[in-house]
Tab-separated table of C-alpha atoms in Angstrom:
chain	number	residue	atom	x	y	z
A	121	MET	CA	-9.057	-2.251	-10.036
A	122	ALA	CA	-11.035	0.962	-9.695
A	123	ALA	CA	-13.954	0.190	-10.367
A	124	THR	CA	-16.144	-0.439	-13.444
A	125	ARG	CA	-17.574	1.587	-15.590
A	126	GLU	CA	-21.223	1.596	-13.713
A	127	GLY	CA	-19.615	1.638	-10.523
A	128	ARG	CA	-17.964	3.633	-8.148
A	129	LEU	CA	-14.822	5.385	-8.256
A	130	ASP	CA	-12.976	3.131	-5.336
A	131	GLY	CA	-10.365	4.343	-3.675
A	132	PRO	CA	-8.082	1.552	-1.568
A	133	VAL	CA	-6.025	2.878	1.903
A	134	LEU	CA	-2.522	4.383	0.555
A	135	GLU	CA	0.221	3.745	3.226
A	136	GLY	CA	2.991	5.964	3.352
A	137	SER	CA	5.910	7.305	5.913
A	138	LEU	CA	4.456	9.988	6.980
A	139	VAL	CA	0.696	10.236	6.269
A	140	ARG	CA	-1.571	7.464	5.919
A	141	LEU	CA	-4.763	7.999	3.260
A	142	GLU	CA	-8.324	6.186	4.182
A	143	PRO	CA	-11.587	6.341	2.793
A	144	LEU	CA	-13.179	9.659	4.427
A	145	GLU	CA	-16.234	8.454	6.887
A	146	GLN	CA	-17.562	10.438	9.737
A	147	ARG	CA	-15.367	8.934	11.893
A	148	HIS	CA	-12.524	11.325	10.636
A	149	ALA	CA	-14.699	14.716	11.708
A	150	ALA	CA	-13.676	15.200	15.262
A	151	ASP	CA	-10.088	15.764	13.991
A	152	LEU	CA	-11.481	17.205	10.782
A	153	ALA	CA	-12.821	20.027	12.559
A	154	ALA	CA	-9.413	20.355	15.087
A	155	ALA	CA	-8.167	20.637	11.372
A	156	ALA	CA	-10.288	23.181	10.356
A	157	ALA	CA	-10.351	25.538	13.582
A	158	GLY	CA	-6.069	26.085	12.611
A	159	GLU	CA	-4.350	28.959	11.433
A	160	ARG	CA	-7.113	29.634	7.407
A	161	ASP	CA	-4.277	31.780	5.568
A	162	SER	CA	-3.965	29.469	3.199
A	163	TYR	CA	-8.089	28.780	2.573
A	164	GLY	CA	-8.517	31.204	0.137
A	165	PHE	CA	-9.650	29.510	-2.871
A	166	THR	CA	-9.926	26.336	-1.390
A	167	MET	CA	-13.170	24.156	-0.380
A	168	VAL	CA	-12.168	23.824	3.545
A	169	PRO	CA	-15.184	23.265	5.476
A	170	GLN	CA	-15.829	25.471	8.708
A	171	PRO	CA	-14.928	23.607	12.233
A	172	ASP	CA	-18.539	23.080	12.640
A	173	GLU	CA	-19.891	22.528	9.265
A	174	VAL	CA	-17.607	19.003	8.737
A	175	ALA	CA	-20.206	16.588	9.049
A	176	ALA	CA	-22.355	17.943	6.476
A	177	TYR	CA	-19.192	18.639	4.798
A	178	ILE	CA	-18.833	13.894	4.594
A	179	GLU	CA	-22.027	13.804	4.046
A	180	ALA	CA	-21.302	16.122	1.276
A	181	GLN	CA	-18.935	13.916	-0.340
A	182	HIS	CA	-20.845	10.874	0.466
A	183	GLY	CA	-23.259	11.594	-2.104
A	184	ARG	CA	-20.446	12.658	-4.714
A	185	ARG	CA	-19.059	9.440	-4.051
A	186	ALA	CA	-22.527	7.768	-4.936
A	187	THR	CA	-22.266	9.339	-7.940
A	188	GLY	CA	-19.386	7.352	-9.198
A	189	ARG	CA	-17.568	10.504	-9.617
A	190	LEU	CA	-14.996	10.774	-6.643
A	191	ALA	CA	-13.718	8.942	-4.015
A	192	PRO	CA	-13.029	10.600	-0.663
A	193	TYR	CA	-10.059	10.623	1.581
A	194	ALA	CA	-9.422	11.735	4.988
A	195	GLN	CA	-5.136	12.113	5.271
A	196	ILE	CA	-4.164	11.028	7.981
A	197	SER	CA	-0.505	11.680	9.708
A	198	ARG	CA	1.249	9.022	10.461
A	199	GLU	CA	3.652	10.749	13.257
A	200	THR	CA	0.194	11.633	15.371
A	201	GLY	CA	-2.626	9.320	14.360
A	202	ARG	CA	-5.206	12.199	13.813
A	203	ALA	CA	-6.799	13.282	10.416
A	204	VAL	CA	-5.216	16.443	9.162
A	205	GLY	CA	-7.101	17.093	5.616
A	206	CYS	CA	-8.911	15.557	2.966
A	207	THR	CA	-7.715	15.004	-0.725
A	208	ALA	CA	-10.059	12.790	-3.299
A	209	TYR	CA	-9.940	11.464	-7.052
A	210	TRP	CA	-11.875	12.840	-9.236
A	211	GLU	CA	-14.002	13.084	-12.148
A	212	PRO	CA	-12.666	9.516	-13.440
A	213	ARG	CA	-12.510	9.528	-17.682
A	214	TRP	CA	-13.278	5.948	-19.333
A	215	ALA	CA	-11.952	5.464	-23.005
A	216	ASP	CA	-15.813	4.108	-23.954
A	217	TRP	CA	-14.121	3.508	-27.328
A	218	SER	CA	-12.733	0.308	-26.776
A	219	ALA	CA	-14.371	-3.284	-26.152
A	220	GLU	CA	-14.207	-2.748	-22.314
A	221	PRO	CA	-14.909	0.442	-21.174
A	222	ALA	CA	-10.875	1.265	-19.098
A	223	LEU	CA	-10.550	4.030	-17.075
A	224	PHE	CA	-7.711	6.201	-18.787
A	225	ALA	CA	-7.758	9.468	-16.997
A	226	VAL	CA	-8.386	11.222	-12.969
A	227	GLU	CA	-8.217	14.234	-11.407
A	228	VAL	CA	-6.325	14.552	-7.932
A	229	GLY	CA	-8.057	17.256	-5.955
A	230	PHE	CA	-10.967	18.142	-3.544
A	231	THR	CA	-6.844	18.524	-1.271
A	232	TRP	CA	-6.545	20.175	1.767
A	233	LEU	CA	-4.119	20.253	4.949
A	234	THR	CA	-4.255	21.847	8.114
A	235	ALA	CA	-1.823	24.456	8.367
A	236	SER	CA	0.462	22.610	10.881
A	237	ALA	CA	1.209	19.658	8.436
A	238	GLN	CA	1.821	22.035	5.424
A	239	GLY	CA	5.752	21.899	4.118
A	240	THR	CA	5.864	18.055	6.264
A	241	GLY	CA	6.149	16.394	3.485
A	242	ILE	CA	2.745	14.953	3.757
A	243	ASN	CA	1.438	16.202	0.674
A	244	ALA	CA	3.750	15.523	-1.291
A	245	GLU	CA	3.933	11.511	-0.103
A	246	ALA	CA	0.040	11.835	-0.694
A	247	LYS	CA	0.721	13.266	-4.224
A	248	LEU	CA	3.304	9.965	-5.173
A	249	LEU	CA	0.596	7.061	-3.413
A	250	LEU	CA	-2.142	9.185	-4.900
A	251	PHE	CA	-0.296	8.631	-8.150
A	252	THR	CA	1.616	5.376	-7.637
A	253	GLN	CA	-2.315	3.974	-7.856
A	254	ALA	CA	-3.619	5.698	-10.533
A	255	PHE	CA	-0.508	5.086	-13.524
A	256	GLU	CA	0.283	2.119	-11.491
A	257	ARG	CA	-2.748	-0.334	-10.140
A	258	TRP	CA	-4.909	1.467	-12.494
A	259	ASP	CA	-3.098	1.715	-16.103
A	260	VAL	CA	-4.377	5.678	-16.651
A	261	ALA	CA	-2.951	7.890	-19.078
A	262	ARG	CA	-2.853	11.110	-16.821
A	263	VAL	CA	-3.426	12.181	-14.166
A	264	ASP	CA	-4.969	16.025	-14.159
A	265	LEU	CA	-4.766	18.700	-10.868
A	266	LYS	CA	-6.706	22.280	-11.237
A	267	THR	CA	-6.777	25.236	-9.523
A	268	ASP	CA	-7.625	28.489	-9.224
A	269	ALA	CA	-6.366	30.422	-11.403
A	270	ARG	CA	-5.359	32.987	-8.813
A	271	ASN	CA	-4.370	30.989	-6.513
A	272	ALA	CA	-0.289	31.476	-6.588
A	273	ARG	CA	0.370	29.295	-3.544
A	274	SER	CA	-1.432	26.106	-4.959
A	275	ARG	CA	-0.685	26.332	-8.556
A	276	ALA	CA	3.221	26.200	-6.739
A	277	ALA	CA	2.791	23.666	-4.410
A	278	ILE	CA	1.242	21.195	-7.898
A	279	ALA	CA	3.920	22.483	-9.929
A	280	SER	CA	6.312	21.123	-7.077
A	281	VAL	CA	4.863	18.152	-6.869
A	282	GLY	CA	6.089	17.591	-11.118
A	283	ALA	CA	2.986	18.465	-12.733
A	284	THR	CA	2.492	20.382	-16.189
A	285	PHE	CA	1.112	23.196	-16.492
A	286	GLU	CA	-0.891	23.200	-19.324
A	287	GLY	CA	-3.412	26.805	-19.141
A	288	VAL	CA	-6.056	28.087	-18.293
A	289	LEU	CA	-9.915	27.231	-18.705
A	290	ARG	CA	-12.017	30.322	-18.313
A	291	GLN	CA	-15.217	30.304	-15.927
A	292	SER	CA	-14.976	26.589	-16.003
A	293	SER	CA	-15.386	25.792	-12.747
A	294	ARG	CA	-17.702	26.673	-9.340
A	295	SER	CA	-15.304	29.431	-7.119
A	296	TRP	CA	-14.781	28.831	-3.555
A	297	ALA	CA	-13.389	31.857	-2.637
A	298	PRO	CA	-15.318	34.245	-0.640
A	299	GLY	CA	-18.175	36.202	-1.288
A	300	GLU	CA	-18.246	34.646	-4.958
A	301	THR	CA	-21.007	32.074	-4.042
A	302	GLY	CA	-22.998	31.101	-7.536
A	303	ARG	CA	-19.843	32.261	-9.447
A	304	LEU	CA	-17.328	30.746	-11.762
A	305	ARG	CA	-13.850	30.812	-11.875
A	306	ASP	CA	-10.705	30.780	-13.961
A	307	ALA	CA	-9.039	26.901	-13.350
A	308	ALA	CA	-5.149	26.196	-13.649
A	309	ILE	CA	-4.566	22.752	-15.235
A	310	PHE	CA	-2.197	20.475	-14.722
A	311	SER	CA	-1.057	16.905	-15.673
A	312	ILE	CA	0.614	14.188	-15.065
A	313	VAL	CA	0.937	11.807	-18.375
A	314	ALA	CA	2.175	7.733	-17.658
A	315	GLU	CA	5.424	8.837	-20.264
A	316	GLU	CA	6.603	11.238	-17.823
A	317	TRP	CA	5.537	9.013	-14.329
A	318	PRO	CA	8.008	7.409	-13.256
A	319	ALA	CA	11.330	10.517	-13.384
A	320	ARG	CA	7.750	12.945	-11.260
A	321	LYS	CA	7.823	9.459	-9.079
A	322	ARG	CA	11.319	9.286	-8.570
A	323	ALA	CA	12.551	13.031	-7.666
A	324	LEU	CA	8.559	12.474	-5.107
A	325	GLN	CA	10.761	9.541	-3.775
A	326	ALA	CA	13.438	11.895	-2.885
A	327	ARG	CA	11.361	14.671	-1.961
A	328	VAL	CA	10.124	12.131	0.877
A	329	ALA	CA	12.797	10.495	1.909
A	330	THR	CA	14.612	14.292	3.318
A	331	ALA	CA	11.234	14.428	4.603
A	332	THR	CA	11.141	10.998	6.478
A	333	ALA	CA	14.073	11.684	7.591
A	334	ARG	CA	13.688	15.211	8.784
A	335	ALA	CA	10.843	14.068	10.873
A	336	ALA	CA	13.083	11.347	12.151
A	337	ARG	CA	15.777	12.933	13.926
A	338	SER	CA	12.947	16.194	15.133
A	339	ALA	CA	11.397	12.976	17.161
A	340	GLY	CA	14.657	11.925	18.407
A	341	ARG	CA	15.608	15.048	19.812
């Protein structure tokens, strides 16, 4: 179960062939500081801590987790055993119109990967793991994803995992772009709904299989 409505949104450890998602803790800080110290060109609209901010970033995520609104993860490369980024379940929504309140929707967000892990299949498999947990264990009706509407790279990545673009909510959430502290951003909204999940799952499984085979060939050289 995800949690009771009165409790926290808790996410279990999720195991894949390329990535393992572990609940985010301070023990991941050194790896994440190294990950955050890499090339940062892809982070222009994303909340990614500077290396010396990682411990505080983890504490802030724990604060959000304590409210019941967040289940943060470290993304662990199975090849190296080191944390290479973060992701999370976020903003659970409960069907309080039923006799027993049930989780019917959740967002996947707070996602970032070090540059060297991008394009390796880790993102695709992390989404496969998170979506499978949400749809098949928690029985949600939809999973949401959103990004800054200006972030073409992130929008393409979200679309590539099978999410449907639903539109832009203007001035709807905090901007993480440099120089925009305290300002709001337009957010591009995407989703996958339960009826779509079987087909989206097959497509993600195929992508992960290709990436896993490519990694195995590379390791064999």
